[in-house]
Short mmCIF file of C-alpha atoms in Angstrom, two decimals:
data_model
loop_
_atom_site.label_atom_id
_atom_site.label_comp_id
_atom_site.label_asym_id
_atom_site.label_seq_id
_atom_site.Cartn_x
_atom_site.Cartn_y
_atom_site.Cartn_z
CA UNK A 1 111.32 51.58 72.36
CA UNK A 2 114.84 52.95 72.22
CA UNK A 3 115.18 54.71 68.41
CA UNK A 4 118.11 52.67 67.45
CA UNK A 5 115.74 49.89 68.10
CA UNK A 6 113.15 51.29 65.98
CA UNK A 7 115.28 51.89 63.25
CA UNK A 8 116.79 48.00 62.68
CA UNK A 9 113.04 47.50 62.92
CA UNK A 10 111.74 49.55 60.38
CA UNK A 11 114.84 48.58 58.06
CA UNK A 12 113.65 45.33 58.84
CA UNK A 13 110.69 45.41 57.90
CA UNK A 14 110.42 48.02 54.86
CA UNK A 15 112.24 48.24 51.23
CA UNK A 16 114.79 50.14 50.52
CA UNK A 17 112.20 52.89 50.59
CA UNK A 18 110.88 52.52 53.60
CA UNK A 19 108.43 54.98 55.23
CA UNK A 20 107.47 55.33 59.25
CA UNK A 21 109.84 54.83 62.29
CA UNK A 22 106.70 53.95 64.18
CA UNK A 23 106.66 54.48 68.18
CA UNK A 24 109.64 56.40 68.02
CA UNK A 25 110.08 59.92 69.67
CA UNK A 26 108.13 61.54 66.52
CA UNK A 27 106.93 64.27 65.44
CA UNK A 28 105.26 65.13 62.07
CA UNK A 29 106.86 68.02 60.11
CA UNK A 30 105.44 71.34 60.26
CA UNK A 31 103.14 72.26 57.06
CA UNK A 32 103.94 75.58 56.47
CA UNK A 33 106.66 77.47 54.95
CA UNK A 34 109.68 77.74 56.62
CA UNK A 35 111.13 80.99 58.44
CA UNK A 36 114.11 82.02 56.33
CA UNK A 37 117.36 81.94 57.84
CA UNK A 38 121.18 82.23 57.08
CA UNK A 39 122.78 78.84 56.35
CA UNK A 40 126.58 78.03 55.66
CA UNK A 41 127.25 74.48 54.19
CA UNK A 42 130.84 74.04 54.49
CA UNK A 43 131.98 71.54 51.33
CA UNK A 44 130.03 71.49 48.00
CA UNK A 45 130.26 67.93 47.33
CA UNK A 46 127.77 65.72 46.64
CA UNK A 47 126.03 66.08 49.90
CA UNK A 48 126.68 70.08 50.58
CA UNK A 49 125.41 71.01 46.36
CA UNK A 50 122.58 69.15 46.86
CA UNK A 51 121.38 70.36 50.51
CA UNK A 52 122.83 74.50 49.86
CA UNK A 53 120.70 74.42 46.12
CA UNK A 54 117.37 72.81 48.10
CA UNK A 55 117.41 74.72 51.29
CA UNK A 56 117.84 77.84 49.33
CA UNK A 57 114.75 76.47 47.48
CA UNK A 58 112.85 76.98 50.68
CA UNK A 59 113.88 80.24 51.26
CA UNK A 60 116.47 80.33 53.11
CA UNK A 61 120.14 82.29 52.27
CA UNK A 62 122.99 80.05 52.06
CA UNK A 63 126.50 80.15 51.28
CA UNK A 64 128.32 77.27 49.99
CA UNK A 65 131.94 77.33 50.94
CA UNK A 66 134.71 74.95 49.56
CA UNK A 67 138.19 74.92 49.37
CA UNK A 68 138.67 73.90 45.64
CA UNK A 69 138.81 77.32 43.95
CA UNK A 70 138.23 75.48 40.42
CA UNK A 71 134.94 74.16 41.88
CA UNK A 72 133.80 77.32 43.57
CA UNK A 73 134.48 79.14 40.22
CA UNK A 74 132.07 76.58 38.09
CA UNK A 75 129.62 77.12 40.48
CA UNK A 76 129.40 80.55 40.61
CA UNK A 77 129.42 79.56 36.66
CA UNK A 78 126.75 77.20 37.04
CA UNK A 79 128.78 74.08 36.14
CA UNK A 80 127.87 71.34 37.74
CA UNK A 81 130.07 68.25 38.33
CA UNK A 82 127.42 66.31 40.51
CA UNK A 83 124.79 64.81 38.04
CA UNK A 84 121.81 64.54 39.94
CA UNK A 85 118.00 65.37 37.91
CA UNK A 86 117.11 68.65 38.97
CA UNK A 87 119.93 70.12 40.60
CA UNK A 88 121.18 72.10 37.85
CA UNK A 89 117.78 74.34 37.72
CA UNK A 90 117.30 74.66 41.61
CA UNK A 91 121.38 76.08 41.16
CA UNK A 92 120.14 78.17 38.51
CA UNK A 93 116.99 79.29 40.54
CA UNK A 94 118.54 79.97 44.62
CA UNK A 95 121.93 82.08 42.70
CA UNK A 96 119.45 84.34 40.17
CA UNK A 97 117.33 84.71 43.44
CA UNK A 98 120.29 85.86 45.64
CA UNK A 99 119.64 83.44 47.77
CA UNK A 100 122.66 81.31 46.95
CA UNK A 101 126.15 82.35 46.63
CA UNK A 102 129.52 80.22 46.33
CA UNK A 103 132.66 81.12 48.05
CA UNK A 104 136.31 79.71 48.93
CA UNK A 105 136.71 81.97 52.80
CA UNK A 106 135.15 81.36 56.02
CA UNK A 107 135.37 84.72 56.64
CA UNK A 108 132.90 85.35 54.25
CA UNK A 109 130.35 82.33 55.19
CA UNK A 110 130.76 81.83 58.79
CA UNK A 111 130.46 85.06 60.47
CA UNK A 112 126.79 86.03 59.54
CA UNK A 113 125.82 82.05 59.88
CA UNK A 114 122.83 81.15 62.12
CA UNK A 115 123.22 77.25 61.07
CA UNK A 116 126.79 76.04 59.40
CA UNK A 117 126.66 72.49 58.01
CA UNK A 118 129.62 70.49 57.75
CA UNK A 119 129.40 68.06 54.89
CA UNK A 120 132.77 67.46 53.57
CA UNK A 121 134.29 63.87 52.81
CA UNK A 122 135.37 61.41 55.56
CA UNK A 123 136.49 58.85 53.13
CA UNK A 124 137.95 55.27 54.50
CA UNK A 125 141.61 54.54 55.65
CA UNK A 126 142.86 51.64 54.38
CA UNK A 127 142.05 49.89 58.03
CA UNK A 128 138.44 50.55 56.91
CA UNK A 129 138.03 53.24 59.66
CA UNK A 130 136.65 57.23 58.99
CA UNK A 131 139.08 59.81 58.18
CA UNK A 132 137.97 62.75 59.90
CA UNK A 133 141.38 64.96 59.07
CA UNK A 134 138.95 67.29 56.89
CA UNK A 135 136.27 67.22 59.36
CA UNK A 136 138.32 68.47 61.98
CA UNK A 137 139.83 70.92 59.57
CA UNK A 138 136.76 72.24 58.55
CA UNK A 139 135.62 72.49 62.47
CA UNK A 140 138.69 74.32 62.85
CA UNK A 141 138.40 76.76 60.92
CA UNK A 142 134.97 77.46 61.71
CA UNK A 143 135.71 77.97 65.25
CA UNK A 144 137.99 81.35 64.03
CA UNK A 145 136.09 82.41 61.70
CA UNK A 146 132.64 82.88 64.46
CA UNK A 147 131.75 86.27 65.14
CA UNK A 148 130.83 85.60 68.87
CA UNK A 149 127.26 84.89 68.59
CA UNK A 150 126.71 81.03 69.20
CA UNK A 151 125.44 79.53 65.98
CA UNK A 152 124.67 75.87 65.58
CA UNK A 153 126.99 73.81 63.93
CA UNK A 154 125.03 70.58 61.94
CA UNK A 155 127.42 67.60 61.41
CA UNK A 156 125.84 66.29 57.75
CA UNK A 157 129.21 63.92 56.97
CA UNK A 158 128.75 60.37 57.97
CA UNK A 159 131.28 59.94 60.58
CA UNK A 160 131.47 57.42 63.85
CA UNK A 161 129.33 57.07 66.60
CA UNK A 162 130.75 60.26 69.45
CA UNK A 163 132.04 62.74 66.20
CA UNK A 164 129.41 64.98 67.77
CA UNK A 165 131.53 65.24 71.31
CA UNK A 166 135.11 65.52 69.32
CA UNK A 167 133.72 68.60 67.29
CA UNK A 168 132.08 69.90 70.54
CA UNK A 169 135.80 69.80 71.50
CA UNK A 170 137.35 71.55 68.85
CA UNK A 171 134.75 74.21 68.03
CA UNK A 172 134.90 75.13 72.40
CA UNK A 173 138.71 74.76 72.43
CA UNK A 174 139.06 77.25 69.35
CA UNK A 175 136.41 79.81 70.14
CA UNK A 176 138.03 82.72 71.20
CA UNK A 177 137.09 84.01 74.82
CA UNK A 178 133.87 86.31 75.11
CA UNK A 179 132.55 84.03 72.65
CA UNK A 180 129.06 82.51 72.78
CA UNK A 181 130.94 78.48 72.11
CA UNK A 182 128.30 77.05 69.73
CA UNK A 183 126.06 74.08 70.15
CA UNK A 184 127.15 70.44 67.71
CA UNK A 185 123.84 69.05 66.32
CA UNK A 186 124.11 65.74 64.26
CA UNK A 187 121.54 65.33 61.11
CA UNK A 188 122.12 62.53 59.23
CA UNK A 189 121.25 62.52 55.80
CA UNK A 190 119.76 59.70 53.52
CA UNK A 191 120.34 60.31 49.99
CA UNK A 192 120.92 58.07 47.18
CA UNK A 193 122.72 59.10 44.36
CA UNK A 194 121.30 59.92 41.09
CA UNK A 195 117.53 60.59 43.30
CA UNK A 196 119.19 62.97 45.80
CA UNK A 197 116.92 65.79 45.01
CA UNK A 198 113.86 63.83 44.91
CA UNK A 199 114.69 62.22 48.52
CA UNK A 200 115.39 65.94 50.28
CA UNK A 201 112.09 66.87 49.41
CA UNK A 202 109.88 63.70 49.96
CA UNK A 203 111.99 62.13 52.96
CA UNK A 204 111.20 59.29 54.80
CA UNK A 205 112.41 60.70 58.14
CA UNK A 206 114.59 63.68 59.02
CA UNK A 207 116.26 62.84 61.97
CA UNK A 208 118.13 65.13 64.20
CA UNK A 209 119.87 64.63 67.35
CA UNK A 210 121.11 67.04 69.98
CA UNK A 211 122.21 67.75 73.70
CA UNK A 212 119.33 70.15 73.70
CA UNK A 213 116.16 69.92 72.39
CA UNK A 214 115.64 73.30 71.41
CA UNK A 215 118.47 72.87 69.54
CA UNK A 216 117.17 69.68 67.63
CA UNK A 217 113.80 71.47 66.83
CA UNK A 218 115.68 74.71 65.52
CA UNK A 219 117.45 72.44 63.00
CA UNK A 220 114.23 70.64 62.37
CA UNK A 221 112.16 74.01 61.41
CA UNK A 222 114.58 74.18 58.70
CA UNK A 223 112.87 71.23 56.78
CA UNK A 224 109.49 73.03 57.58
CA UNK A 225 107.12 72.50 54.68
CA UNK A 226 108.32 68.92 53.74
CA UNK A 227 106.53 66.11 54.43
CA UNK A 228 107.55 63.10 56.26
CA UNK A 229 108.82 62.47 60.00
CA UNK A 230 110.68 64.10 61.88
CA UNK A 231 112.61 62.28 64.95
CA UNK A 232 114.17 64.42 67.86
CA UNK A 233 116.74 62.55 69.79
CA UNK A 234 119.85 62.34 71.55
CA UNK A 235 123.15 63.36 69.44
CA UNK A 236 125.06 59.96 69.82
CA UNK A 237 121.68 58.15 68.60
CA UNK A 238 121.20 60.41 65.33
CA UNK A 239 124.92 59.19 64.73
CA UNK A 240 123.77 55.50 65.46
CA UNK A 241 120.66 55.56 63.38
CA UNK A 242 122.86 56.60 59.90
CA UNK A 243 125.27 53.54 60.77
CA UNK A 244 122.55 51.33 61.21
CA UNK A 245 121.25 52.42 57.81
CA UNK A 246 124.22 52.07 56.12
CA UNK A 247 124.85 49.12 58.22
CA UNK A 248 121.84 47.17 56.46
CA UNK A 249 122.37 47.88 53.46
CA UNK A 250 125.72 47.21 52.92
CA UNK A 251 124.35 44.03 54.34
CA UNK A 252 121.95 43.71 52.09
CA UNK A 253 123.67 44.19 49.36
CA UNK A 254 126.60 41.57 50.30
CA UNK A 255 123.49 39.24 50.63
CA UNK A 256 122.34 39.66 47.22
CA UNK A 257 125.69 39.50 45.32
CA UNK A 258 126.56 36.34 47.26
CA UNK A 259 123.22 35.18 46.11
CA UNK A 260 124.05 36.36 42.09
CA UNK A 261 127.35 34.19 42.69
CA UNK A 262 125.41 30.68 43.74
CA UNK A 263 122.62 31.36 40.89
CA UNK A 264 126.10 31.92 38.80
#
């Protein structure tokens, strides 16, 4: 069964919680501890803090990059303006380890990158569609800031259906000849606010989607350690299965306050 398929199904049938994408192209996650590598997360919103402070929990070096120097400066502080329960001590723990630093210049987070993630905002237009001005941006700037070597480039914001093939364009366009162009992988996430931390480290699925699959499982060894499943597929279906899931619940929740209104 296609995994698109398999997701409306297990949304179907499952909470809000919901655990198995059963029949899918699945693997389980590997048990042991995860090879360290160097990780950019380019924006340190609510998505970037939380996955930069928990994959330097698992040993890995990142660098959080953002353009607001106020915010770079309170987290270098350890001032936190995302309230979620427990981020605030894995902060604490990844900077006093050296494994977490904060910073406003690509030049300083890019270059020495094996993995950059892009999770800055892609808010709505007021025609209800993405704006991806600050993800291209941010791919821009990426591109110039590569030192030649080919590192993969993780698209974290939620973003349409084919975002993967548009950044493929910019990142190839802007990559300076000689280069090693890197390779787009899309890896949705699924957090709720408020349990954000809890949900990275007891996931339901971590899904990851790629041209190549070597590609898909290199992202995926990332998460190494964590239980769950972990689903390999094709980049334009990764992108698919997040809009499903926000999809359904936006239904769901329509359903409910239509059905607060008639009780009313």
């Amino acid at each position: 069964m296609h995994p698109c398929k398999e997701e409306v199904k297990r949304l179907e049938s499952a909470t809000l919680r919901s655990t198995s994408v059963a029949a899918a192209p699945v693997e389980t996650a590997q048990a042991q501890a995860p090879v360290s590598r160097h990780i950019a997360v380019v924006g340190c919103g609510h998505v970037g803090l939380v996955m930069a402070a928990r994959f330097a929990h698992l040993g890995h070096h990142v660098v959080g990059l953002d353009r607001d120097d106020a915010l770079v400066a309170e987290l270098r502080r350890g001032v936190l303006r995302v309230q979620e329960a427990g981020l605030p001590e894995l902060v604490a723990e990844g900077v006093a380890a050296g494994r977490l630093d904060f910073t406003t210049e690509y030049s300083q987070a890019i270059p020495e990158a094996e993995f950059i993630f892009l999770a800055v905002d892609t808010p709505q237009t007021l025609g209800g569609a993405s704006d991806l001005r600050n993800l291209r941006a941010a791919a821009s700037s990426v591109a110039t800031s590569l030192n030649g070597q080919g590192p993969i480039v993780v698209n974290k914001s939620t973003a349409p259906i084919g975002t993967g093939d548009m950044l493929e364009t910019i990142l190839w366009r802007e990559v300076h000849d000689g280069h090693e162009p890197p390779t787009i992988v899309s890896n949705p996430e699924f957090l709720q606010q408020g349990t954000a931390v809890r949900d990275f480290f007891k996931p339901d699925r971590i899904v990851v989607g790629a041209a190549d699959q070597a590609d898909a499982r290199a992202v995926a060894d990332l998460y190494a350690g964590l239980p769950g499943e972990v689903m390999l597929t094709t980049r334009r279906t990764a992108e698919m299965i997040k809009y499903v899931a926000n999809t359904f619940l936006a239904t769901r929740i329509s359903f409910i306050n239509e059905v607060a209104q008639l009780c009313e």
